[in-house]
Tab-separated table of C-alpha atoms in Angstrom:
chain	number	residue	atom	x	y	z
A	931	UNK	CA	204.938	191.310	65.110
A	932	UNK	CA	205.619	187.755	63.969
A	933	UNK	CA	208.894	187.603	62.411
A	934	UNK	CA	209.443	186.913	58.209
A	935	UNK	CA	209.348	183.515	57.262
A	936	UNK	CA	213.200	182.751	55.559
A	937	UNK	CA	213.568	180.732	51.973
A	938	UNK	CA	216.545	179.928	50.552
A	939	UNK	CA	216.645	179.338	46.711
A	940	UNK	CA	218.901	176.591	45.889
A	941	UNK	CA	220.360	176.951	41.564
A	942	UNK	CA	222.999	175.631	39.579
A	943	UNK	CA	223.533	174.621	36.825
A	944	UNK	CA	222.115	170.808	35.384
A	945	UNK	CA	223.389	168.059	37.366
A	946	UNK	CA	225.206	170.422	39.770
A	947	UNK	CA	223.673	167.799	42.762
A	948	UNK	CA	220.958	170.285	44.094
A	949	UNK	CA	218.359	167.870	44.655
A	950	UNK	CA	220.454	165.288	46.318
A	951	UNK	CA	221.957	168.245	48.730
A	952	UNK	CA	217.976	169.221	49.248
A	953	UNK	CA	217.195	165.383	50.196
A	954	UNK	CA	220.061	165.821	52.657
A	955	UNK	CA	219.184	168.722	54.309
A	956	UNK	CA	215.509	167.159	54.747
A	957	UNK	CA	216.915	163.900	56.375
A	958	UNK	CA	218.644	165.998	58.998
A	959	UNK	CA	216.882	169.621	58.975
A	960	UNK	CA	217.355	169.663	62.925
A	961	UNK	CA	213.586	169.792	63.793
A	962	UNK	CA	212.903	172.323	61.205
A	963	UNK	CA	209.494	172.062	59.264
A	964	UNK	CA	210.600	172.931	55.775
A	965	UNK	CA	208.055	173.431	52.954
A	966	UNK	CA	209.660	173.007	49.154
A	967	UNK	CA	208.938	174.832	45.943
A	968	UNK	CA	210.521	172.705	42.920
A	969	UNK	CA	210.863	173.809	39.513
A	970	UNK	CA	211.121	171.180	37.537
A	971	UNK	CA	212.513	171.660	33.560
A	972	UNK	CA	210.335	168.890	31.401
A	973	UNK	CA	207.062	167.461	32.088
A	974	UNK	CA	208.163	164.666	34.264
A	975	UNK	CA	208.701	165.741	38.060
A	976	UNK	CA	211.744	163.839	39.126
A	977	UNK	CA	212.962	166.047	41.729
A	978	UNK	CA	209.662	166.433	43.513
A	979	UNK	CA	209.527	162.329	43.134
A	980	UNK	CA	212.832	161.846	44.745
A	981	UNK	CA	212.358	164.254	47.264
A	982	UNK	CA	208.884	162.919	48.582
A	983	UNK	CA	210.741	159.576	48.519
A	984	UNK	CA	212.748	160.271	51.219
A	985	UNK	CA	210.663	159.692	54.344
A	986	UNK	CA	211.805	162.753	56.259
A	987	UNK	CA	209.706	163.669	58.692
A	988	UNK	CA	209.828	167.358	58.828
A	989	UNK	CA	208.731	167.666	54.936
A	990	UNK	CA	205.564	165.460	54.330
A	991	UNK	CA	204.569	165.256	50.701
A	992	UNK	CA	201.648	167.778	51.559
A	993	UNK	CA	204.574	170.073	52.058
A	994	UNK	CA	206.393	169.550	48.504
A	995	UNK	CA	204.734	171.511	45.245
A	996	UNK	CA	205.964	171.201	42.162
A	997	UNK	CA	206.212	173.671	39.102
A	998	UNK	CA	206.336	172.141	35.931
A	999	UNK	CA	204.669	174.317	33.905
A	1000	UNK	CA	207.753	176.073	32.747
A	1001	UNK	CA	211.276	177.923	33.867
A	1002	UNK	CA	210.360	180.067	37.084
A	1003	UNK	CA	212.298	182.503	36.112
A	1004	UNK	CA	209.841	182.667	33.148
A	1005	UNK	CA	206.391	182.458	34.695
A	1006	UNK	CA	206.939	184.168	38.377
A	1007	UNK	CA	203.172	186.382	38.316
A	1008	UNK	CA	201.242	183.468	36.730
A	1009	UNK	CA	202.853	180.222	38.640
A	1010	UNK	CA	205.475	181.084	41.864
A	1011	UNK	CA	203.333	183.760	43.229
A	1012	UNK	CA	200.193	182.032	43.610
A	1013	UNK	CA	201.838	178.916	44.780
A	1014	UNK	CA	203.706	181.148	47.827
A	1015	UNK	CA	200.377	183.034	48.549
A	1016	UNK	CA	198.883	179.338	48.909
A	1017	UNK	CA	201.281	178.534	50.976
A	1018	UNK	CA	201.436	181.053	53.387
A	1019	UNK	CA	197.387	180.657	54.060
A	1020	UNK	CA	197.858	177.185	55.526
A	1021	UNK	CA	197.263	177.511	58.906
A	1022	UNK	CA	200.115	175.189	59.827
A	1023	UNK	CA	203.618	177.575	58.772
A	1024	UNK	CA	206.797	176.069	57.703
A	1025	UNK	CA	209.599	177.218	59.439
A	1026	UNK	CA	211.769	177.342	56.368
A	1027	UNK	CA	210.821	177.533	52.692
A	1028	UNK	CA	213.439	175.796	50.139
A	1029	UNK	CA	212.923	176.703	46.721
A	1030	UNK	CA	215.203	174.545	44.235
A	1031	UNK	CA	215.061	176.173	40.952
A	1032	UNK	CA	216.128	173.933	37.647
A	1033	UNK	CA	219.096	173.642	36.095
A	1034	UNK	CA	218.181	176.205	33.507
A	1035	UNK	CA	216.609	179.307	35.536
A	1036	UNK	CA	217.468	182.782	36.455
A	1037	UNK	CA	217.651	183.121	40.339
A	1038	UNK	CA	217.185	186.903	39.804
A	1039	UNK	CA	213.465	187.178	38.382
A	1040	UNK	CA	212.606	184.950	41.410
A	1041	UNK	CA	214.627	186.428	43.849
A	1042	UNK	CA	212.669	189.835	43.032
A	1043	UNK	CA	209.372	188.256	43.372
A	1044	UNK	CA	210.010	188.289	47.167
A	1045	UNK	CA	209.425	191.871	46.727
A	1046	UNK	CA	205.520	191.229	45.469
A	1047	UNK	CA	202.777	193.178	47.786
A	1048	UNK	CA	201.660	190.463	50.536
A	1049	UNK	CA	204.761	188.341	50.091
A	1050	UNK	CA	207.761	190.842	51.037
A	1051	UNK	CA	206.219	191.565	54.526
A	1052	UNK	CA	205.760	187.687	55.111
A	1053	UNK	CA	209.156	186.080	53.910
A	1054	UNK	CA	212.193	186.886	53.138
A	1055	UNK	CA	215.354	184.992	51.302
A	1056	UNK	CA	217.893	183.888	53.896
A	1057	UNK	CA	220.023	183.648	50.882
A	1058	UNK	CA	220.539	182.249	47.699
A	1059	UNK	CA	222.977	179.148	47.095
A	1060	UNK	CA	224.323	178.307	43.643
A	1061	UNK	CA	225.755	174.727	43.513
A	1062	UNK	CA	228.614	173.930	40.944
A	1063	UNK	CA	229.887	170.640	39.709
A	1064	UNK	CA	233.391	170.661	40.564
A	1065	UNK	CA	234.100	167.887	38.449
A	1066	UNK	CA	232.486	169.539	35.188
A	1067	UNK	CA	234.252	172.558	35.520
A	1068	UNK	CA	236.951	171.092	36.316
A	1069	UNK	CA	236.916	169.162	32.860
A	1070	UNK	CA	236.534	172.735	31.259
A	1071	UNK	CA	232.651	172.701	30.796
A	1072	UNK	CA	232.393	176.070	31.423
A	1073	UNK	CA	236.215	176.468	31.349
A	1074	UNK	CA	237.522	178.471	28.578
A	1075	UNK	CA	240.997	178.136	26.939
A	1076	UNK	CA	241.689	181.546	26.896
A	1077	UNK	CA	244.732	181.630	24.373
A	1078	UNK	CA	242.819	179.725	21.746
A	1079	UNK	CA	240.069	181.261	22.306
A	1080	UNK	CA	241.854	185.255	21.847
A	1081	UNK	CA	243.137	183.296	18.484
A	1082	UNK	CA	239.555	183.076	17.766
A	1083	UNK	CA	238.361	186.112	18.139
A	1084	UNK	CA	241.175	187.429	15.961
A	1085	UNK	CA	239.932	185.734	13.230
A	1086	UNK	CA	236.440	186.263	13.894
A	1087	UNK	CA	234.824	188.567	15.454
A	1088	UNK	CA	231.541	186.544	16.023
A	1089	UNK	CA	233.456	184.815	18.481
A	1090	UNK	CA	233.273	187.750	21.188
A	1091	UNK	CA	230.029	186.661	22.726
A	1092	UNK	CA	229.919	183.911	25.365
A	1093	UNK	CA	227.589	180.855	24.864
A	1094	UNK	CA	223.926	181.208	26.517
A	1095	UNK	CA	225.347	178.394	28.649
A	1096	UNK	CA	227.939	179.922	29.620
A	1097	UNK	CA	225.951	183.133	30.087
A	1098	UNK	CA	223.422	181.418	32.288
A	1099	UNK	CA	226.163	179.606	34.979
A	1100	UNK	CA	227.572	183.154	35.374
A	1101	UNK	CA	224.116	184.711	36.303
A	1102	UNK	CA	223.606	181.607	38.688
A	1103	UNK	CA	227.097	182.281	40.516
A	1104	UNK	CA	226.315	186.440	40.418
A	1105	UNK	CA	223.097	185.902	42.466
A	1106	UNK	CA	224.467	184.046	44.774
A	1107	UNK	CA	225.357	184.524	48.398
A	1108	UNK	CA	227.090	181.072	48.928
A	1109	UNK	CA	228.447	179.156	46.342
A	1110	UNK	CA	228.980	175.173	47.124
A	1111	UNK	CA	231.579	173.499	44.894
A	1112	UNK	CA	230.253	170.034	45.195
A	1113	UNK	CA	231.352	166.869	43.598
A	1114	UNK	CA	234.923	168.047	45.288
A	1115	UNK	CA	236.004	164.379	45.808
A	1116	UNK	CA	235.838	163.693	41.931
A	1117	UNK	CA	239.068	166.235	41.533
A	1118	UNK	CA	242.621	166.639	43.090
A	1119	UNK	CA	243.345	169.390	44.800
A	1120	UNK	CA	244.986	171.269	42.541
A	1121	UNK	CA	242.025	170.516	40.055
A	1122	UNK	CA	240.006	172.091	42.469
A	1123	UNK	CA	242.038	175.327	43.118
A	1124	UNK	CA	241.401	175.840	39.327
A	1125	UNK	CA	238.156	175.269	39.766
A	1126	UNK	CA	237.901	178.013	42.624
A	1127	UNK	CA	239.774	180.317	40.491
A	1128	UNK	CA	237.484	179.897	37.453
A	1129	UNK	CA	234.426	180.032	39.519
A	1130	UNK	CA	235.505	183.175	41.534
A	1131	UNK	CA	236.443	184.624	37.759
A	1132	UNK	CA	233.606	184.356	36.785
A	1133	UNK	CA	231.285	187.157	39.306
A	1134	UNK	CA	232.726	190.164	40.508
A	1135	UNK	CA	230.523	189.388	43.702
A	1136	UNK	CA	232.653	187.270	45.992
A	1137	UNK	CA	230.518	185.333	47.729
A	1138	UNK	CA	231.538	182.607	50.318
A	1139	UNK	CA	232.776	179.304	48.364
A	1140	UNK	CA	232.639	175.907	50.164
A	1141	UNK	CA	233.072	172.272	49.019
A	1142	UNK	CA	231.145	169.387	49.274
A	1143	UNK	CA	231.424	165.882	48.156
A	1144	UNK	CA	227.998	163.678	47.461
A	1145	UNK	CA	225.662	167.110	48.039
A	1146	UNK	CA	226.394	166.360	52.052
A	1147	UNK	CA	226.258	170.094	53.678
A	1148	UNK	CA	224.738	170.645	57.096
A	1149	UNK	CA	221.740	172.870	57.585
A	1150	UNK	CA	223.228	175.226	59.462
A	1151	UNK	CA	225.448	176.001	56.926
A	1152	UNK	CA	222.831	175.855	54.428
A	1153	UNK	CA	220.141	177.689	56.598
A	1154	UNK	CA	220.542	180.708	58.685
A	1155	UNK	CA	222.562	183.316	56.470
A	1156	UNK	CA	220.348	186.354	57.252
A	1157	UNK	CA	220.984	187.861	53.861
A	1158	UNK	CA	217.755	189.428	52.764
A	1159	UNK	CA	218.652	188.805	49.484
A	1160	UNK	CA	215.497	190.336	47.786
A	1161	UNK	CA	216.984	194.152	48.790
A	1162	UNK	CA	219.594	193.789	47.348
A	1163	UNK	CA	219.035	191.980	43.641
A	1164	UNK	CA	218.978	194.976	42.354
A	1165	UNK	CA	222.911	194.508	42.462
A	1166	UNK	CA	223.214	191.694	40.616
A	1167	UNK	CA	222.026	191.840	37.237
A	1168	UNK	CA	221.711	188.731	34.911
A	1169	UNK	CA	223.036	188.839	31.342
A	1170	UNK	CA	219.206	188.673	30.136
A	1171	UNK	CA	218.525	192.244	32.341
A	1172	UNK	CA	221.654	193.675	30.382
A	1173	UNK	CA	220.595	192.376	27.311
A	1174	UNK	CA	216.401	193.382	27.449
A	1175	UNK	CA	217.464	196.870	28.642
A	1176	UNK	CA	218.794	196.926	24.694
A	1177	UNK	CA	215.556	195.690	23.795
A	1178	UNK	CA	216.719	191.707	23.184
A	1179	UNK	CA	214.238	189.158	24.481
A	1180	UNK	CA	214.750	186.685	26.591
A	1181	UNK	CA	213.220	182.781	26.368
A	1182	UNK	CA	214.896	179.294	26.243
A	1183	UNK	CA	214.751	178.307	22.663
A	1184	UNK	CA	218.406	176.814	23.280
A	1185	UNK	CA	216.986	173.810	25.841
A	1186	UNK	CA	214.665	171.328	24.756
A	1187	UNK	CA	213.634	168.175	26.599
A	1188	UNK	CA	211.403	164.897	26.218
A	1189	UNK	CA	210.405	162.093	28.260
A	1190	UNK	CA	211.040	158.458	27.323
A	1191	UNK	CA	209.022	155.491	28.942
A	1192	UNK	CA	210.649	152.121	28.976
A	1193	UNK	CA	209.959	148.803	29.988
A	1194	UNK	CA	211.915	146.893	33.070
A	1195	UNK	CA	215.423	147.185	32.759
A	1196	UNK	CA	217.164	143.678	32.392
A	1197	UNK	CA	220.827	144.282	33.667
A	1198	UNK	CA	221.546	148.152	35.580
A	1199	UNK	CA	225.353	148.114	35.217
A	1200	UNK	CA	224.708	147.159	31.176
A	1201	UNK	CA	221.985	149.937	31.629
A	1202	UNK	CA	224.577	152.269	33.190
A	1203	UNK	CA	227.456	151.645	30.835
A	1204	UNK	CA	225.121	152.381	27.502
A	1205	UNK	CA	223.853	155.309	29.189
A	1206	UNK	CA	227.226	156.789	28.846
A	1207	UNK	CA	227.594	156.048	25.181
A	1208	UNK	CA	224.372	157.329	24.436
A	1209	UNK	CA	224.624	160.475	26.534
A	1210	UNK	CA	228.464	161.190	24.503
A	1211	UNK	CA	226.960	160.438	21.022
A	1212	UNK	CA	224.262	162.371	21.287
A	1213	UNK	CA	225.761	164.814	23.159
A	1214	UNK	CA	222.787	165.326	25.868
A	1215	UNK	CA	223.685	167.582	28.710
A	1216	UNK	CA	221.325	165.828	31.792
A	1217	UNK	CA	219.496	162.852	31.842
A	1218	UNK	CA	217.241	161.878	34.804
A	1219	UNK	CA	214.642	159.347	36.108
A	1220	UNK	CA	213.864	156.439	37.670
A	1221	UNK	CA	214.013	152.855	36.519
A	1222	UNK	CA	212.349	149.526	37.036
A	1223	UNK	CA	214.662	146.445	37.319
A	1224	UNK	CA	213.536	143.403	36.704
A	1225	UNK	CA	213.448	140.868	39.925
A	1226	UNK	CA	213.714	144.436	42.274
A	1227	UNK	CA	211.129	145.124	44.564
A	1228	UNK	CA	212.580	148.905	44.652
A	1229	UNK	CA	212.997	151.524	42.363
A	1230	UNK	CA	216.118	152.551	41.049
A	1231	UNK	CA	216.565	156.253	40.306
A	1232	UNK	CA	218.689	157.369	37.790
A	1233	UNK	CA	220.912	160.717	37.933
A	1234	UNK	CA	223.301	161.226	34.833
A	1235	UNK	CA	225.661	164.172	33.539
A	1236	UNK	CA	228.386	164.006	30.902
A	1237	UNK	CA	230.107	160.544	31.785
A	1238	UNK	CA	229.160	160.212	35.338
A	1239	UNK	CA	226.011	158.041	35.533
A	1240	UNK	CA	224.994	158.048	39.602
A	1241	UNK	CA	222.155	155.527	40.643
A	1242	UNK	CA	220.837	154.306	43.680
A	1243	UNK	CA	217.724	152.065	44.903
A	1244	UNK	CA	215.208	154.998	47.249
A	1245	UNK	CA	212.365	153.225	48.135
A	1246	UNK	CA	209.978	150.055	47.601
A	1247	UNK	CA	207.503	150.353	44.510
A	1248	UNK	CA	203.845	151.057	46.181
A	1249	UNK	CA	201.019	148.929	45.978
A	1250	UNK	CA	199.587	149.044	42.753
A	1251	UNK	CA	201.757	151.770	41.497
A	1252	UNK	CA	202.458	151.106	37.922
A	1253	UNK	CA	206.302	150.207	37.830
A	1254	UNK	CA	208.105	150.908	34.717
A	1255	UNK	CA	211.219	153.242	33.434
A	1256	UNK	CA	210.721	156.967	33.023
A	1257	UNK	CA	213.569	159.274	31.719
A	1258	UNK	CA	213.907	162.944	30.728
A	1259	UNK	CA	216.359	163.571	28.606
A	1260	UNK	CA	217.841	167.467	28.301
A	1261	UNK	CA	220.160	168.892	25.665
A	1262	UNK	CA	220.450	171.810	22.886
A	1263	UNK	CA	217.717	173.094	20.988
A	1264	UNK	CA	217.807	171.565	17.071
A	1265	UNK	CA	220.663	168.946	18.720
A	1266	UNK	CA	218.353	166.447	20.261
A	1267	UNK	CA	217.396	163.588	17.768
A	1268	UNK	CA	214.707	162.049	19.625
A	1269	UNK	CA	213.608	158.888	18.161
A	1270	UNK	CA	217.324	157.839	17.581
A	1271	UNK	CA	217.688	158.644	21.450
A	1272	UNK	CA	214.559	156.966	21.829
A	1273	UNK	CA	215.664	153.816	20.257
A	1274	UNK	CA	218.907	154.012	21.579
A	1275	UNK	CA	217.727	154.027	25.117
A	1276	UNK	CA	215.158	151.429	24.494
A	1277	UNK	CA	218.059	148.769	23.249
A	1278	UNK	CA	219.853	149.408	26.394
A	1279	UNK	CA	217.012	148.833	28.521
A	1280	UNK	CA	216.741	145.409	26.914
């Protein structure tokens, strides 16, 4: 009997690095032929754009399919399982399937798909991996002060439920079998042994906890854990499954996104520097793309959380592909003001 095909699902939380820890692992997946599922949150596929940019050889762009039709966790029967059964009647198998959720999904709905009829006796998940920015939580992002917030709660009792955010990074590190702190190199060490505390806090799971600095983690740390994850979900229950078996509903009316289109870019380290201003004042949580600078025969992709703005130059534009600058923007329901963002981003382009 041929044996299950593994798939590791790769979450965390926006900006976390999972993408550019993905692009590693194709670039040196050992001989592996790995097929990738990305979930992309907005209508713009970034991910799947950077990832079929990076030339590796044992993940052609035939083998990269992109959701973008909404949060997996959301839309498992009508999108992920027909895209898996697709997959698995090529005739050509990949020996690994890599499904990188975004920043904003439930590993546990998907995780429990790998229990559907025709699926569970074909694959199986190796393991789930929740990546963490080190450097956010570091800078209390999803740090609590816990004195001022027991002040609070004394005053008002509304306080005693946790943020959806907050909610959401805790599911992420419950379903998870190994938990990379990357970004390591952005905090001292006793930064990060606050960081390892909080994070371990945070699931009474204790799941192995590495760190990483610039998403660099080998495959076969990454690959191979043997977990069989899907038998045992059952054990690690998201918020949302606490909170629907009290009849609550779950959706992601807190997250809203757009896509801006922009000319050539005149000056990248201006570009980079208002990014940061504009990302503070209008207090967006990601924002992602790629960028055309003027005089550059390659295009620039953009990565930006909080005050860290990351950019780098992946590949020439194509013959007669239509070069310009295309950003997605992610932040709060209600908090996004989009033509001021709009505007904004368009003067810094300039």
């Amino acid at each position: 009997m041929q044996s299950k095909i593994p798939a590791t699902v790769i979450t965390g939380f926006l900006g976390a690095g999972k993408t550019t820890i993905i692009r590693n692992l194709l670039m040196n997946a050992q001989g592996r032929r790995i097929a990738l599922i990305i979930n992309e949150f907005g209508d713009l596929g970034v991910d799947g754009d950077v990832l079929k940019g990076c030339g590796a050889e044992t993940c052609s762009e035939d083998d990269i399919v992109e959701l973008t039709n909404g949060c997996i966790c959301c839309t498992v029967a009508d999108d992920f399982i027909p895209t898996m059964e697709k997959l698995l009647e090529r005739d050509r198998l990949p020996d690994h399937i890599v499904i990188e959720t975004s920043g904003l999904a439930l590993p546990q709905p998907l995780v429990n798909a790998f229990n559907w009829p025709g699926i569970k006796e074909r694959v199986t998940v190796d393991g789930v991996v929740t990546v963490v920015d080190s450097a956010a939580v570091a800078a209390g992002r999803f740090a609590d002060d816990e004195d001022r917030v027991d002040a609070l709660r004394a005053a008002d009792e509304s306080l005693d439920h946790e943020s959806p955010l907050e909610e959401l990074f805790e599911d992420q590190l419950t379903a998870a079998d190994l938990i990379i702190l990357n970004k390591s190199d952005l905090v001292d060490a006793a930064g990060l042994s606050a960081v390892r505390n909080d994070v371990a806090a945070r699931t009474s799971r204790k799941p192995q906890m590495i760190e990483a600095s610039g998403g660099e983690v080998s495959a076969a740390v990454l690959l191979g854990l043997g977990v069989g994850t899907e038998s045992d979900i059952a054990n690690r229950r998201s918020h949302h499954e606490i909170e629907h078996e009290n009849g609550e509903e779950h959706d992601h009316d807190d997250f809203d996104s757009f896509v801006v289109d922009l000319g050539a870019v005149a000056a990248p380290d201006h570009f980079s520097k208002a990014l940061r201003d504009i990302i503070a004042t209008h207090d967006i949580l990601r924002l992602k793309g790629f960028a055309d600078v003027a005089g550059k025969p390659m295009r620039l992709v953009v990565q930006a959380v909080g005050s860290r703005v990351d950019s780098y130059f992946d590949r020439a534009w194509k013959p007669g592909e239509e070069r310009g600058t295309r950003l997605v923007v992610i932040g709060l329901h209600d908090g996004l003001d989009e033509a001021a963002i709009t505007a904004a981003l368009q003067d810094a382009a300039r």
